[in-house]
CSV table of C-alpha atoms in Angstrom, one decimal:
chain,number,residue,atom,x,y,z
A,5,MET,CA,-8.1,8.9,29.2
A,6,LEU,CA,-5.7,6.2,30.4
A,7,ASN,CA,-7.0,3.9,33.1
A,8,PHE,CA,-5.0,2.1,35.8
A,9,LYS,CA,-4.7,-1.1,33.7
A,10,ASP,CA,-3.3,0.9,30.7
A,11,ILE,CA,-0.7,2.6,33.0
A,12,LEU,CA,0.5,-0.8,34.4
A,13,SER,CA,0.6,-2.2,30.9
A,14,THR,CA,2.8,0.6,29.6
A,15,GLN,CA,5.1,0.3,32.7
A,16,ASP,CA,5.4,-3.4,31.9
A,17,MET,CA,6.4,-2.5,28.3
A,18,ILE,CA,9.2,-0.3,29.6
A,19,ASP,CA,10.4,-2.7,32.2
A,20,LYS,CA,10.4,-5.9,30.2
A,21,ARG,CA,9.8,-5.3,26.5
A,22,HIS,CA,12.5,-2.7,25.6
A,23,LEU,CA,10.0,0.1,25.1
A,24,ASP,CA,11.7,3.5,24.9
A,25,ILE,CA,11.8,6.8,23.3
A,26,ARG,CA,14.6,6.2,20.8
A,27,THR,CA,15.4,9.9,20.4
A,28,ILE,CA,14.4,13.5,21.0
A,29,THR,CA,16.1,15.5,18.3
A,30,MET,CA,16.3,19.3,18.3
A,31,GLY,CA,16.3,20.8,14.8
A,32,ILE,CA,18.2,24.1,14.5
A,33,SER,CA,18.3,26.4,11.5
A,34,LEU,CA,21.8,27.6,10.6
A,35,LEU,CA,20.8,29.9,7.7
A,36,ASP,CA,21.9,33.0,9.6
A,37,CYS,CA,25.4,31.5,10.2
A,38,ALA,CA,26.5,31.9,6.6
A,39,HIS,CA,29.7,33.9,6.1
A,40,GLU,CA,32.4,34.2,3.4
A,41,ASP,CA,35.1,33.3,5.9
A,42,VAL,CA,34.8,29.6,6.7
A,43,ASN,CA,36.3,30.1,10.2
A,44,VAL,CA,33.7,32.8,11.0
A,45,CYS,CA,31.0,30.6,9.7
A,46,ALA,CA,32.3,27.7,11.9
A,47,GLN,CA,32.3,29.9,15.0
A,48,ARG,CA,28.7,31.1,14.3
A,49,ILE,CA,27.6,27.4,13.9
A,50,TYR,CA,29.2,26.4,17.2
A,51,ASP,CA,27.8,29.4,19.0
A,52,LYS,CA,24.2,28.9,17.8
A,53,ILE,CA,24.1,25.2,18.4
A,54,THR,CA,25.4,25.5,21.9
A,55,ARG,CA,23.1,28.4,22.7
A,56,LYS,CA,19.9,26.7,21.4
A,57,ALA,CA,20.6,23.2,22.6
A,58,GLU,CA,22.3,23.9,25.9
A,59,ASN,CA,19.4,22.4,28.0
A,60,LEU,CA,18.4,19.6,25.6
A,61,VAL,CA,20.1,16.8,27.5
A,62,LYS,CA,19.2,18.1,30.9
A,63,VAL,CA,15.5,18.3,30.0
A,64,GLY,CA,15.6,14.8,28.5
A,65,GLN,CA,17.1,13.4,31.7
A,66,GLU,CA,14.5,15.2,33.8
A,67,ILE,CA,11.7,13.7,31.8
A,68,GLU,CA,13.3,10.2,32.0
A,69,TRP,CA,13.5,10.5,35.8
A,70,GLU,CA,10.1,12.0,36.4
A,71,TYR,CA,8.1,9.7,34.1
A,72,GLY,CA,10.2,6.6,34.2
A,73,ILE,CA,10.5,6.6,30.4
A,74,PRO,CA,13.9,5.8,28.9
A,75,ILE,CA,15.0,8.3,26.3
A,76,VAL,CA,18.0,6.5,24.7
A,77,ASN,CA,19.4,9.3,22.6
A,78,LYS,CA,19.4,13.1,22.6
A,79,ARG,CA,20.3,14.5,19.2
A,80,ILE,CA,20.6,17.6,17.1
A,81,SER,CA,19.9,18.2,13.5
A,82,VAL,CA,20.9,21.3,11.5
A,83,THR,CA,20.3,22.9,8.1
A,84,PRO,CA,22.2,21.1,5.4
A,85,ILE,CA,25.7,22.4,5.6
A,86,ALA,CA,26.1,22.6,1.8
A,87,ILE,CA,23.5,25.4,1.9
A,88,VAL,CA,25.1,27.2,4.8
A,89,GLY,CA,28.7,26.7,3.5
A,90,ASN,CA,27.9,27.8,0.0
A,91,SER,CA,28.7,31.4,1.0
A,92,CYS,CA,32.2,30.4,2.2
A,93,ASN,CA,35.3,31.1,0.2
A,94,THR,CA,36.8,27.7,0.8
A,95,ASP,CA,37.4,24.3,-0.9
A,96,SER,CA,36.6,22.3,2.3
A,97,TYR,CA,33.8,22.2,4.8
A,98,VAL,CA,35.7,20.1,7.3
A,99,PRO,CA,36.1,23.1,9.6
A,100,LEU,CA,32.3,23.3,9.7
A,101,ALA,CA,32.0,19.6,10.6
A,102,ILE,CA,34.5,20.1,13.4
A,103,ALA,CA,32.5,23.0,14.7
A,104,MET,CA,29.4,20.8,14.7
A,105,ASP,CA,31.3,18.0,16.5
A,106,LYS,CA,32.6,20.4,19.2
A,107,ALA,CA,29.1,21.9,19.7
A,108,ALA,CA,27.6,18.4,20.0
A,109,GLN,CA,30.2,17.4,22.6
A,110,GLU,CA,29.6,20.6,24.5
A,111,CYS,CA,25.8,20.0,24.6
A,112,GLY,CA,26.3,16.4,25.6
A,113,VAL,CA,24.2,14.9,22.8
A,114,ASN,CA,24.8,11.5,21.2
A,115,PHE,CA,24.9,12.6,17.5
A,116,ILE,CA,24.5,15.6,15.4
A,117,GLY,CA,23.1,15.4,11.8
A,118,GLY,CA,23.1,17.7,8.9
A,119,PHE,CA,26.5,17.5,7.2
A,120,SER,CA,24.3,17.1,4.2
A,121,ALA,CA,23.6,18.1,0.6
A,122,LEU,CA,20.4,18.0,-1.5
A,123,VAL,CA,21.4,17.2,-5.0
A,124,GLN,CA,18.4,15.4,-6.5
A,125,LYS,CA,18.3,17.6,-9.6
A,126,GLY,CA,21.9,19.0,-9.8
A,127,CYS,CA,24.8,20.2,-7.8
A,128,THR,CA,26.0,23.7,-6.8
A,129,LYS,CA,29.6,24.5,-6.0
A,130,GLY,CA,28.8,24.0,-2.3
A,131,ASP,CA,27.2,20.6,-2.9
A,132,TRP,CA,30.4,19.3,-4.6
A,133,ILE,CA,32.6,20.8,-1.8
A,134,LEU,CA,30.3,19.1,0.8
A,135,MET,CA,30.6,15.7,-0.9
A,136,ASP,CA,34.3,16.0,-1.3
A,137,SER,CA,34.6,16.9,2.4
A,138,ILE,CA,32.7,13.9,3.8
A,139,PRO,CA,35.5,11.4,4.1
A,140,GLU,CA,37.8,13.7,6.0
A,141,ALA,CA,34.9,15.1,8.0
A,142,MET,CA,34.0,11.6,9.1
A,143,ARG,CA,37.6,10.8,10.0
A,144,GLN,CA,38.0,13.9,12.1
A,145,THR,CA,34.7,13.9,14.0
A,146,ASN,CA,33.0,11.5,16.4
A,147,LEU,CA,29.4,12.6,16.6
A,148,VAL,CA,28.7,14.2,13.1
A,149,CYS,CA,26.4,12.4,10.7
A,150,SER,CA,26.2,13.0,7.0
A,151,SER,CA,23.6,12.5,4.3
A,152,VAL,CA,23.2,13.3,0.6
A,153,ASN,CA,19.8,13.2,-1.2
A,154,VAL,CA,20.5,12.0,-4.8
A,155,GLY,CA,17.0,11.5,-6.2
A,156,SER,CA,13.3,12.2,-5.8
A,157,THR,CA,10.0,11.4,-7.4
A,158,LYS,CA,9.7,14.9,-8.7
A,159,ALA,CA,13.3,15.3,-10.0
A,160,GLY,CA,14.4,11.9,-11.0
A,161,ILE,CA,17.9,10.6,-10.0
A,162,ASN,CA,21.1,12.6,-10.3
A,163,MET,CA,23.4,9.9,-11.6
A,164,ASP,CA,26.5,12.1,-11.5
A,165,ALA,CA,25.9,12.4,-7.7
A,166,VAL,CA,25.2,8.7,-7.5
A,167,ALA,CA,28.6,8.0,-9.1
A,168,LYS,CA,30.3,10.5,-6.8
A,169,MET,CA,28.8,9.0,-3.7
A,170,GLY,CA,30.1,5.5,-4.6
A,171,GLU,CA,33.6,7.0,-4.6
A,172,ILE,CA,33.0,9.0,-1.4
A,173,ILE,CA,31.8,5.9,0.5
A,174,LYS,CA,34.8,4.0,-0.6
A,175,LYS,CA,37.1,6.8,0.5
A,176,THR,CA,35.3,7.2,3.8
A,177,ALA,CA,35.8,3.5,4.5
A,178,GLU,CA,39.5,3.7,3.7
A,179,LEU,CA,40.0,6.8,6.0
A,180,THR,CA,38.3,5.1,8.9
A,181,ALA,CA,39.7,1.6,8.3
A,182,ASP,CA,41.1,1.4,11.8
A,183,ASN,CA,37.5,1.2,13.0
A,184,ASP,CA,36.2,-1.2,10.3
A,185,GLY,CA,35.1,1.7,8.1
A,186,LEU,CA,33.0,3.2,10.9
A,187,GLY,CA,32.7,6.5,9.1
A,188,CYS,CA,30.3,4.9,6.6
A,189,ALA,CA,28.0,4.0,9.5
A,190,LYS,CA,27.5,7.8,9.9
A,191,LEU,CA,26.8,8.4,6.2
A,192,VAL,CA,23.6,7.7,4.3
A,193,VAL,CA,22.5,8.3,0.7
A,194,PHE,CA,18.8,9.1,0.2
A,195,ALA,CA,16.1,9.4,-2.4
A,196,ASN,CA,13.0,11.4,-1.3
A,197,ALA,CA,14.7,12.6,2.0
A,198,VAL,CA,12.3,14.2,4.5
A,199,GLU,CA,13.0,17.4,6.3
A,200,ASP,CA,11.9,16.4,9.8
A,201,ASN,CA,13.6,13.0,10.3
A,202,PRO,CA,14.8,12.7,13.9
A,203,PHE,CA,16.8,9.5,13.2
A,204,MET,CA,20.5,9.3,12.4
A,205,ALA,CA,22.4,9.1,10.2
A,206,GLY,CA,19.9,10.9,7.9
A,207,ALA,CA,18.6,13.7,10.1
A,208,PHE,CA,18.9,17.3,8.9
A,209,HIS,CA,16.8,20.4,9.6
A,210,GLY,CA,15.0,21.2,6.4
A,211,VAL,CA,14.7,24.7,5.0
A,212,GLY,CA,10.9,24.5,5.3
A,213,GLU,CA,11.1,23.9,9.1
A,214,PRO,CA,10.9,26.6,11.8
A,215,GLU,CA,13.9,28.3,13.4
A,216,VAL,CA,14.1,25.6,16.1
A,217,GLU,CA,11.8,22.6,16.8
A,218,LEU,CA,11.8,19.3,18.6
A,219,ASN,CA,11.1,16.0,16.9
A,220,VAL,CA,10.6,12.6,18.6
A,221,GLY,CA,11.4,9.1,17.4
A,222,VAL,CA,9.7,6.2,19.2
A,223,SER,CA,10.7,2.6,19.2
A,224,GLY,CA,9.3,-0.7,20.5
A,225,PRO,CA,9.9,-3.8,18.4
A,226,GLY,CA,10.0,-5.9,21.6
A,227,VAL,CA,6.5,-4.7,22.6
A,228,VAL,CA,5.0,-5.6,19.2
A,229,TYR,CA,6.8,-9.0,19.3
A,230,HIS,CA,5.3,-9.7,22.7
A,231,ALA,CA,1.8,-8.6,21.7
A,232,LEU,CA,1.9,-11.0,18.7
A,233,GLN,CA,2.8,-14.0,20.9
A,234,LYS,CA,-0.7,-13.7,22.3
A,235,VAL,CA,-2.4,-14.2,18.9
A,236,LYS,CA,-0.4,-17.2,17.6
A,237,GLY,CA,-2.2,-18.9,14.7
A,238,GLN,CA,-4.9,-16.3,14.3
A,239,PRO,CA,-5.7,-14.6,11.0
A,240,PHE,CA,-3.8,-11.7,9.6
A,241,ASP,CA,-6.8,-9.4,10.3
A,242,VAL,CA,-6.1,-10.1,14.0
A,243,VAL,CA,-2.4,-9.6,13.6
A,244,ALA,CA,-2.8,-6.2,12.0
A,245,GLU,CA,-5.3,-5.1,14.6
A,246,THR,CA,-3.0,-6.2,17.4
A,247,ILE,CA,-0.1,-4.2,15.9
A,248,LYS,CA,-2.3,-1.1,15.4
A,249,LYS,CA,-3.3,-1.1,19.0
A,250,THR,CA,0.2,-1.5,20.2
A,251,ALA,CA,1.6,1.2,17.9
A,252,PHE,CA,-1.1,3.6,19.2
A,253,ARG,CA,0.1,3.1,22.8
A,254,ILE,CA,3.8,3.5,21.8
A,255,THR,CA,3.2,6.6,19.8
A,256,ARG,CA,1.0,8.1,22.5
A,257,MET,CA,3.9,8.0,24.8
A,258,GLY,CA,6.1,9.7,22.2
A,259,GLN,CA,3.5,12.5,21.8
A,260,MET,CA,3.5,13.1,25.5
A,261,VAL,CA,7.3,13.2,25.8
A,262,GLY,CA,7.6,15.5,22.7
A,263,VAL,CA,5.0,18.0,24.0
A,264,GLU,CA,6.5,18.1,27.5
A,265,ALA,CA,10.1,18.5,26.3
A,266,GLY,CA,9.1,21.2,23.9
A,267,LYS,CA,7.3,23.1,26.6
A,268,ARG,CA,10.3,22.9,29.0
A,269,LEU,CA,12.7,24.0,26.3
A,270,ASP,CA,10.4,26.7,25.0
A,271,VAL,CA,10.7,25.1,21.5
A,272,PRO,CA,7.8,24.1,19.3
A,273,PHE,CA,7.0,20.4,19.2
A,274,GLY,CA,7.3,19.1,15.6
A,275,ILE,CA,6.5,15.5,14.9
A,276,VAL,CA,6.5,11.9,16.2
A,277,ASP,CA,8.3,9.5,13.9
A,278,LEU,CA,6.5,6.2,14.3
A,279,SER,CA,9.4,4.0,13.2
A,280,LEU,CA,10.1,0.7,14.9
A,281,ALA,CA,13.8,1.1,15.5
A,282,PRO,CA,15.5,-2.1,16.6
A,283,THR,CA,18.6,-2.5,18.7
A,284,PRO,CA,21.2,-5.4,18.9
A,285,ALA,CA,19.6,-6.5,22.2
A,286,VAL,CA,17.8,-9.8,22.2
A,287,GLY,CA,14.0,-9.2,22.3
A,288,ASP,CA,14.2,-5.8,20.4
A,289,SER,CA,14.2,-7.1,16.8
A,290,VAL,CA,12.0,-6.3,13.8
A,291,ALA,CA,13.2,-9.6,12.2
A,292,ARG,CA,11.8,-11.6,15.2
A,293,ILE,CA,8.4,-9.9,14.7
A,294,LEU,CA,8.3,-11.1,11.1
A,295,GLU,CA,9.2,-14.6,12.3
A,296,GLU,CA,6.5,-14.5,15.0
A,297,MET,CA,4.0,-14.1,12.1
A,298,GLY,CA,5.0,-17.6,11.0
A,299,LEU,CA,8.3,-17.4,9.0
A,300,GLU,CA,11.0,-19.8,10.0
A,301,THR,CA,13.7,-17.3,9.3
A,302,CYS,CA,13.6,-13.6,8.2
A,303,GLY,CA,14.5,-13.5,4.5
A,304,THR,CA,12.6,-16.6,3.4
A,305,HIS,CA,9.6,-16.4,1.0
A,306,GLY,CA,6.8,-14.4,2.6
A,307,THR,CA,9.1,-11.9,4.4
A,308,THR,CA,8.2,-9.0,2.1
A,309,ALA,CA,4.5,-9.6,2.7
A,310,ALA,CA,4.9,-9.8,6.4
A,311,LEU,CA,7.0,-6.6,6.5
A,312,ALA,CA,4.3,-4.8,4.4
A,313,LEU,CA,1.6,-5.7,6.9
A,314,LEU,CA,3.8,-4.6,9.8
A,315,ASN,CA,4.7,-1.3,8.2
A,316,ASP,CA,1.1,-0.5,7.3
A,317,ALA,CA,-0.3,-1.4,10.7
A,318,VAL,CA,2.3,0.6,12.6
A,319,LYS,CA,1.4,3.7,10.6
A,320,LYS,CA,-2.4,3.2,10.9
A,321,GLY,CA,-2.1,2.7,14.7
A,322,GLY,CA,0.3,5.5,15.3
A,323,VAL,CA,-1.2,8.2,13.2
A,324,MET,CA,-4.2,8.5,15.5
A,325,ALA,CA,-2.0,8.9,18.6
A,326,SER,CA,-0.2,12.1,17.6
A,327,ASN,CA,-1.2,15.5,16.4
A,328,HIS,CA,1.7,15.5,14.0
A,329,VAL,CA,3.3,12.4,12.5
A,330,GLY,CA,6.2,12.7,10.2
A,331,GLY,CA,9.8,11.7,9.7
A,332,LEU,CA,10.2,8.2,8.2
A,333,SER,CA,7.5,6.3,10.2
A,334,GLY,CA,7.3,2.5,9.7
A,335,ALA,CA,9.7,-0.4,10.4
A,336,PHE,CA,13.5,-0.1,10.1
A,337,ILE,CA,15.5,-3.0,8.8
A,338,PRO,CA,19.2,-2.1,9.7
A,339,VAL,CA,21.1,-5.4,9.6
A,340,SER,CA,23.8,-4.6,12.1
A,341,GLU,CA,21.3,-3.0,14.6
A,342,ASP,CA,18.9,-6.0,14.7
A,343,GLU,CA,20.0,-9.3,16.3
A,344,GLY,CA,17.4,-11.2,14.3
A,345,MET,CA,18.6,-9.7,11.0
A,346,ILE,CA,22.2,-10.5,11.9
A,347,ALA,CA,21.3,-14.1,12.6
A,348,ALA,CA,19.3,-14.4,9.3
A,349,ALA,CA,22.2,-12.8,7.3
A,350,GLU,CA,24.7,-15.1,8.9
A,351,SER,CA,22.6,-18.2,8.0
A,352,GLY,CA,22.6,-17.1,4.4
A,353,VAL,CA,18.8,-16.8,4.2
A,354,LEU,CA,18.7,-13.0,4.3
A,355,THR,CA,20.6,-11.7,1.2
A,356,LEU,CA,21.2,-8.3,-0.2
A,357,ASP,CA,18.7,-9.0,-3.0
A,358,LYS,CA,16.0,-10.0,-0.5
A,359,LEU,CA,16.7,-6.9,1.6
A,360,GLU,CA,16.3,-4.8,-1.6
A,361,ALA,CA,12.9,-6.3,-2.1
A,362,MET,CA,11.9,-5.7,1.5
A,363,THR,CA,12.8,-2.0,1.1
A,364,CYS,CA,9.9,-1.6,-1.3
A,365,VAL,CA,7.5,-1.8,1.6
A,366,CYS,CA,9.5,-0.8,4.7
A,367,SER,CA,10.4,2.6,6.2
A,368,VAL,CA,13.7,3.3,4.6
A,369,GLY,CA,16.1,1.1,2.7
A,370,LEU,CA,19.4,-0.9,2.7
A,371,ASP,CA,20.6,0.1,6.2
A,372,MET,CA,23.8,-0.8,8.0
A,373,ILE,CA,24.9,-3.3,5.4
A,374,ALA,CA,28.5,-4.5,5.4
A,375,VAL,CA,30.0,-5.7,2.1
A,376,PRO,CA,33.5,-6.9,1.2
A,377,GLY,CA,36.2,-4.2,1.3
A,378,ASP,CA,37.2,-4.8,-2.3
A,379,THR,CA,33.7,-3.9,-3.5
A,380,SER,CA,34.2,-1.3,-6.3
A,381,ALA,CA,32.9,2.2,-6.1
A,382,ALA,CA,30.8,1.5,-9.2
A,383,THR,CA,29.1,-1.4,-7.5
A,384,VAL,CA,28.3,0.7,-4.5
A,385,SER,CA,26.9,3.4,-6.8
A,386,ALA,CA,24.8,0.8,-8.6
A,387,ILE,CA,23.3,-0.4,-5.3
A,388,ILE,CA,22.5,3.3,-4.5
A,389,ALA,CA,20.9,3.7,-7.9
A,390,ASP,CA,18.7,0.6,-7.4
A,391,GLU,CA,17.5,1.9,-4.1
A,392,ALA,CA,16.9,5.4,-5.4
A,393,ALA,CA,14.9,4.0,-8.3
A,394,ILE,CA,12.6,2.1,-5.8
A,395,GLY,CA,12.1,5.3,-3.9
A,396,MET,CA,11.5,7.4,-7.0
A,397,VAL,CA,9.0,5.1,-8.6
A,398,ASN,CA,7.1,4.3,-5.4
A,399,SER,CA,7.1,7.9,-4.1
A,400,LYS,CA,8.7,6.9,-0.8
A,401,THR,CA,11.9,7.5,1.1
A,402,THR,CA,14.7,5.0,0.4
A,403,ALA,CA,18.3,5.1,1.5
A,404,VAL,CA,21.6,3.3,1.5
A,405,ARG,CA,23.9,3.1,4.5
A,406,ILE,CA,26.6,0.6,3.3
A,407,ILE,CA,30.0,-0.2,4.7
A,408,PRO,CA,32.7,-1.6,2.3
A,409,ALA,CA,34.6,-3.0,5.2
A,410,PRO,CA,38.4,-2.6,4.6
A,411,GLY,CA,40.3,-5.8,4.6
A,412,LYS,CA,37.1,-7.9,5.3
A,413,THR,CA,35.4,-10.5,3.1
A,414,VAL,CA,32.2,-12.6,3.2
A,415,GLY,CA,31.9,-14.4,6.5
A,416,ASP,CA,33.8,-11.8,8.5
A,417,ARG,CA,32.1,-9.4,10.9
A,418,VAL,CA,32.3,-5.6,11.3
A,419,GLU,CA,32.1,-4.5,14.9
A,420,MET,CA,30.8,-1.0,15.6
A,421,GLY,CA,29.5,-1.2,19.2
A,422,GLY,CA,26.5,0.4,20.9
A,423,LEU,CA,23.3,0.9,19.0
A,424,LEU,CA,25.3,0.5,15.7
A,425,GLY,CA,25.9,-3.2,16.6
A,426,SER,CA,27.9,-5.6,14.4
A,427,ALA,CA,27.3,-6.6,10.8
A,428,PRO,CA,28.2,-9.8,9.0
A,429,VAL,CA,29.9,-9.1,5.7
A,430,MET,CA,27.4,-9.9,3.0
A,431,PRO,CA,28.2,-10.9,-0.6
A,432,VAL,CA,27.5,-8.6,-3.6
A,433,HIS,CA,27.3,-9.6,-7.3
A,434,GLY,CA,30.7,-9.8,-9.0
A,435,GLU,CA,29.5,-8.7,-12.4
A,436,SER,CA,30.4,-5.0,-13.2
A,437,ALA,CA,28.0,-2.1,-13.5
A,438,ALA,CA,30.9,0.3,-14.2
A,439,ASP,CA,29.7,1.3,-17.7
A,440,PHE,CA,26.2,1.9,-16.4
A,441,ILE,CA,27.4,4.2,-13.7
A,442,ALA,CA,29.9,6.0,-16.1
A,443,ARG,CA,27.0,7.3,-18.3
A,444,GLY,CA,26.2,10.0,-15.8
A,445,GLY,CA,23.4,12.5,-16.4
A,446,ARG,CA,20.0,12.2,-14.9
A,447,ILE,CA,17.4,9.4,-14.9
A,448,PRO,CA,14.2,11.3,-15.7
A,449,ALA,CA,11.4,11.5,-13.2
A,450,PRO,CA,8.6,9.0,-13.6
A,451,LEU,CA,5.2,9.8,-15.0
A,452,GLN,CA,3.7,9.9,-11.5
A,453,SER,CA,5.8,13.0,-10.8
A,454,LEU,CA,3.3,15.1,-12.9
A,455,LYS,CA,0.7,15.6,-10.2
A,456,ASN,CA,0.4,19.4,-10.3
């Protein structure tokens, strides 16, 4: 039971420490929208999304007003379109992406995810069509987000798909060059993707999920940072305990909002994703939390250990606060969306290699990284392969959301605005991995996959 002191403390977190519900995301199954005519399929997709999610934004705004809790984003995720579109007699799923975009605009949500394919073990005809459609879909839509899962601990890594996605990312950047390659900010490549992730760009509604459900993503790096200021110089045991208690309170708020929103929408509540999701605002940074632990700059030696502690403590504290925890859950390290990460990258302390090491212990992977526009497709694929290998071997979700910024080079900046922020262009290794990527085939699953 919350006492008056707890209520006042939570209100202070909201007013002064950037505490918010980052997203309520409605997942919608589109399996019954399949049709051989792509235009019929597109119409079915539009009709179902607008029918199921028509009150999502309204309910979110009501809860914000009644409880005084900011809900930053209202979002929709749908069944991977490669599955739905596989029945269509077409060579492009762009019409399906356009239908998703129109439905999202009609519902008033911020983003819609699920222009996706799951190809960790191989590709169907629909998977290849989906991947080929991504660049044009990202060019023609505003709210649609795309993801492709290229590997898993159980299946290994589909290197044919990895090679393909390097080319797709480059093409997406070229087609959205007028906006600094913005299309790539809505495209993520996964290993071990989860089915109930409420965060973009990787959200999709898995085939093991119910017809409709509501998932919640919490935030609160600023709250954790403020809490750690009160335990300066104290042992890591105290640091971990402080983060755990803070994460509990943040997640409890997410549980309350999720249950209440589900009740009002007559939709089952799914999960709370515990992830600490930063924003470009000062005081809302994961990097600053790591620095508060005693690091001069995020990215220096000790950063990976600090991030491991943070990630673990967030999960331990949050898991007791919700009936169902899922999604990605942990600490996000998107460079462009975190003012501390931006500063560390601009100073040269935070490098791509260090970020890769940090992804071994954080929530996802290389997120919102800008690299020179002349970076080759093979190099992008090799970066994806490295991250997929980390996820595969460690049985965790990893991802790459990378922007080869057209016409930009190291030292330039990519501006995306809003929660996407801005990213300094970071250097990549100049040595080629083209022959490695050209081999194709599949990297076998590791020994730990044999758990049955």
